[in-house]
Each structure stands twice: as structure tokens, then as C-alpha cells.
Amino acid sequence: MTKINNNLTPTQLYERAVAYILQMPKTEKQVRQWYSRKTADEILIDEHIARLKDYNLLNDVEYAKMYVASKRDKMGKVMIKNKLRQNGVAPSIIAAAVAEIDDQRDLAVNLVAKYLRNKECTPAVKSKLFRWLLSKGIDYDLSTEVIDEYWH
């Protein structure tokens, strides 16, 4: 039986991977990165990843759906897409998961109201607000539309 870093057997490593995933769902990329810190045995990593997928502990489609559901009221579509891409989710999966997000107009309006709560309506504040909305993942057109409505 081959030993892994930290004197773990492959079975112990797999059990730790399961515990790692159960703490919070992970993407395949995240688990592969975790494994690469533990062992250089790519064959073992591939076997364990396949096993995790068989038991549905590793499912990028479900991860993307869960991520979108938990972040849709806090982030714009653009930011959600970027975060999913960074976590290694395939573009087709991202597109399907983000398609479930309807209109983010309410989110944009709430963000504008929150931002302007204790600020004066000056051109400098308007410019900063626009950049802030973009940083929250609200797309350009919606940001422009909501700010223009709020300013009139």
C-alpha cells in the first residue's frame, strides 16, 4: 500500500476528502487542488475523483445551482459567473445555473438605496455608486438604468 504525504494511506486520504467536501460543497477543481497538496499521484487522484462523483459527493451542476441560489440576492449575475468560473465550473454549467436568475432589478434598486442612505446626491457620489454597482456584479445596462431612475 502506498503512503501519501503525512503518512496517510489512500483510504485515509479518501476519507479526509469526503470530510472536506461535507464541510461545504466543492467543485471538482477545488477538490483536485486539495488533493494535489496531499499527493502527487495523479492516478490515485483520478480514481478518488471518479469515486466521489459516483457517490454524488462531487457534482459541479449541483454546486452551481446551490451557489446561485445562495448568492442571487447578494451578488449580480456577472459576479456570480466570475466566482463560478474561478471555482472551475464549466461555462455551459454556469450558463444554465445563471439562467435561473430572473431580473436583478430589485437587487440593484436595494443596493442603490443602501449606498445612498447617508450620502448626498452629487456627481462624484453618482460616479462612485456606478463603479460600486459594477463591483457587485450588476451589469452595466441595469446599473445605468437604475441610477438614472434614482437621480430623476
CSV table of C-alpha atoms in Angstrom, one decimal:
chain,number,residue,atom,x,y,z
A,1,MET,CA,0.0,0.0,0.0
A,2,THR,CA,1.5,3.4,-1.0
A,3,LYS,CA,1.8,6.1,1.5
A,4,ILE,CA,0.8,9.7,0.9
A,5,ASN,CA,2.1,12.9,2.4
A,6,ASN,CA,1.6,12.9,6.2
A,7,ASN,CA,1.8,9.1,6.2
A,8,LEU,CA,-1.8,8.6,5.1
A,9,THR,CA,-3.0,5.5,3.3
A,10,PRO,CA,-5.1,6.0,0.1
A,11,THR,CA,-8.2,5.0,2.1
A,12,GLN,CA,-7.5,7.6,4.8
A,13,LEU,CA,-6.9,10.3,2.2
A,14,TYR,CA,-10.2,9.4,0.6
A,15,GLU,CA,-12.0,9.7,4.0
A,16,ARG,CA,-10.4,13.1,4.6
A,17,ALA,CA,-11.5,14.2,1.1
A,18,VAL,CA,-15.1,13.2,1.9
A,19,ALA,CA,-14.9,15.1,5.2
A,20,TYR,CA,-13.5,18.1,3.3
A,21,ILE,CA,-16.4,18.0,0.8
A,22,LEU,CA,-19.0,17.6,3.5
A,23,GLN,CA,-17.9,20.7,5.4
A,24,MET,CA,-19.1,22.7,2.4
A,25,PRO,CA,-19.8,21.6,-1.2
A,26,LYS,CA,-16.8,21.8,-3.5
A,27,THR,CA,-16.2,21.8,-7.2
A,28,GLU,CA,-14.0,19.2,-8.9
A,29,LYS,CA,-11.3,21.8,-9.4
A,30,GLN,CA,-11.3,22.7,-5.7
A,31,VAL,CA,-11.0,19.0,-4.7
A,32,ARG,CA,-8.2,18.4,-7.3
A,33,GLN,CA,-6.3,21.3,-5.8
A,34,TRP,CA,-6.8,19.9,-2.3
A,35,TYR,CA,-5.6,16.5,-3.4
A,36,SER,CA,-2.5,18.0,-5.2
A,37,ARG,CA,-1.4,19.4,-1.8
A,38,LYS,CA,-1.7,15.9,-0.3
A,39,THR,CA,-0.2,13.7,-3.0
A,40,ALA,CA,1.4,13.8,-6.5
A,41,ASP,CA,-0.2,10.5,-7.5
A,42,GLU,CA,-2.4,11.6,-10.4
A,43,ILE,CA,-3.8,8.1,-10.9
A,44,LEU,CA,-5.0,8.0,-7.3
A,45,ILE,CA,-6.5,11.4,-7.5
A,46,ASP,CA,-8.4,10.5,-10.7
A,47,GLU,CA,-9.7,7.3,-9.1
A,48,HIS,CA,-10.8,9.2,-6.0
A,49,ILE,CA,-12.5,11.9,-8.0
A,50,ALA,CA,-14.4,9.3,-10.0
A,51,ARG,CA,-15.5,7.6,-6.8
A,52,LEU,CA,-16.6,10.9,-5.3
A,53,LYS,CA,-18.6,11.6,-8.5
A,54,ASP,CA,-20.2,8.1,-8.4
A,55,TYR,CA,-21.5,8.8,-4.9
A,56,ASN,CA,-22.6,12.2,-6.0
A,57,LEU,CA,-20.4,13.9,-3.4
A,58,LEU,CA,-18.8,15.9,-6.2
A,59,ASN,CA,-21.3,17.4,-8.7
A,60,ASP,CA,-20.4,20.7,-10.4
A,61,VAL,CA,-24.0,21.1,-11.7
A,62,GLU,CA,-25.5,20.8,-8.2
A,63,TYR,CA,-22.7,23.1,-6.8
A,64,ALA,CA,-23.5,25.8,-9.4
A,65,LYS,CA,-27.3,25.6,-8.6
A,66,MET,CA,-26.6,25.8,-4.9
A,67,TYR,CA,-24.2,28.7,-5.3
A,68,VAL,CA,-26.6,30.7,-7.5
A,69,ALA,CA,-29.5,30.1,-5.0
A,70,SER,CA,-27.4,31.3,-2.1
A,71,LYS,CA,-25.9,34.3,-3.8
A,72,ARG,CA,-28.6,35.6,-6.1
A,73,ASP,CA,-29.9,38.2,-3.5
A,74,LYS,CA,-26.4,39.4,-2.7
A,75,MET,CA,-24.5,39.5,-6.0
A,76,GLY,CA,-25.2,40.3,-9.5
A,77,LYS,CA,-25.1,37.8,-12.4
A,78,VAL,CA,-21.7,39.0,-13.5
A,79,MET,CA,-20.0,38.4,-10.2
A,80,ILE,CA,-21.7,35.0,-9.7
A,81,LYS,CA,-20.5,33.9,-13.1
A,82,ASN,CA,-16.9,35.0,-12.3
A,83,LYS,CA,-16.9,33.3,-9.0
A,84,LEU,CA,-18.2,30.0,-10.5
A,85,ARG,CA,-15.6,30.3,-13.3
A,86,GLN,CA,-12.8,30.8,-10.7
A,87,ASN,CA,-14.1,27.7,-8.9
A,88,GLY,CA,-13.6,25.6,-12.0
A,89,VAL,CA,-17.2,25.2,-13.2
A,90,ALA,CA,-17.6,24.7,-16.9
A,91,PRO,CA,-19.1,27.6,-18.9
A,92,SER,CA,-22.1,25.5,-20.1
A,93,ILE,CA,-23.0,24.7,-16.4
A,94,ILE,CA,-22.5,28.3,-15.4
A,95,ALA,CA,-24.8,29.5,-18.2
A,96,ALA,CA,-27.6,27.0,-17.2
A,97,ALA,CA,-27.3,27.9,-13.5
A,98,VAL,CA,-27.3,31.7,-14.0
A,99,ALA,CA,-30.2,31.4,-16.5
A,100,GLU,CA,-32.4,30.7,-13.4
A,101,ILE,CA,-31.8,34.2,-12.2
A,102,ASP,CA,-34.6,36.4,-13.4
A,103,ASP,CA,-34.4,40.1,-13.3
A,104,GLN,CA,-32.0,41.6,-10.8
A,105,ARG,CA,-33.7,45.0,-10.8
A,106,ASP,CA,-34.8,44.6,-7.2
A,107,LEU,CA,-31.3,43.8,-6.1
A,108,ALA,CA,-29.9,46.8,-8.0
A,109,VAL,CA,-32.5,49.2,-6.5
A,110,ASN,CA,-31.9,47.9,-3.0
A,111,LEU,CA,-28.1,48.3,-3.5
A,112,VAL,CA,-28.6,51.9,-4.7
A,113,ALA,CA,-30.8,52.7,-1.7
A,114,LYS,CA,-28.3,51.1,0.7
A,115,TYR,CA,-25.4,53.0,-0.8
A,116,LEU,CA,-27.1,56.4,-0.8
A,117,ARG,CA,-28.6,56.0,2.7
A,118,ASN,CA,-26.2,58.6,4.3
A,119,LYS,CA,-24.8,60.3,1.2
A,120,GLU,CA,-25.6,63.4,-0.7
A,121,CYS,CA,-26.6,63.1,-4.4
A,122,THR,CA,-23.5,64.7,-6.1
A,123,PRO,CA,-21.9,63.8,-9.4
A,124,ALA,CA,-18.9,62.3,-7.6
A,125,VAL,CA,-21.2,60.1,-5.5
A,126,LYS,CA,-23.1,59.0,-8.6
A,127,SER,CA,-19.8,58.0,-10.3
A,128,LYS,CA,-18.7,56.0,-7.2
A,129,LEU,CA,-22.1,54.4,-7.0
A,130,PHE,CA,-21.9,53.3,-10.6
A,131,ARG,CA,-18.5,51.7,-10.0
A,132,TRP,CA,-19.7,50.1,-6.8
A,133,LEU,CA,-22.7,48.5,-8.5
A,134,LEU,CA,-20.4,47.1,-11.2
A,135,SER,CA,-18.2,45.7,-8.5
A,136,LYS,CA,-21.2,43.9,-7.0
A,137,GLY,CA,-21.8,42.2,-10.3
A,138,ILE,CA,-24.7,44.3,-11.6
A,139,ASP,CA,-24.4,44.6,-15.3
A,140,TYR,CA,-23.6,47.9,-17.0
A,141,ASP,CA,-27.0,48.5,-18.6
A,142,LEU,CA,-29.0,47.8,-15.5
A,143,SER,CA,-26.7,49.9,-13.3
A,144,THR,CA,-27.1,52.8,-15.7
A,145,GLU,CA,-30.9,52.4,-15.8
A,146,VAL,CA,-31.4,52.2,-12.1
A,147,ILE,CA,-29.0,55.1,-11.3
A,148,ASP,CA,-30.7,57.3,-13.9
A,149,GLU,CA,-34.2,56.5,-12.5
A,150,TYR,CA,-33.0,57.2,-8.9
A,151,TRP,CA,-31.4,60.5,-9.9
A,152,HIS,CA,-34.6,61.9,-11.6
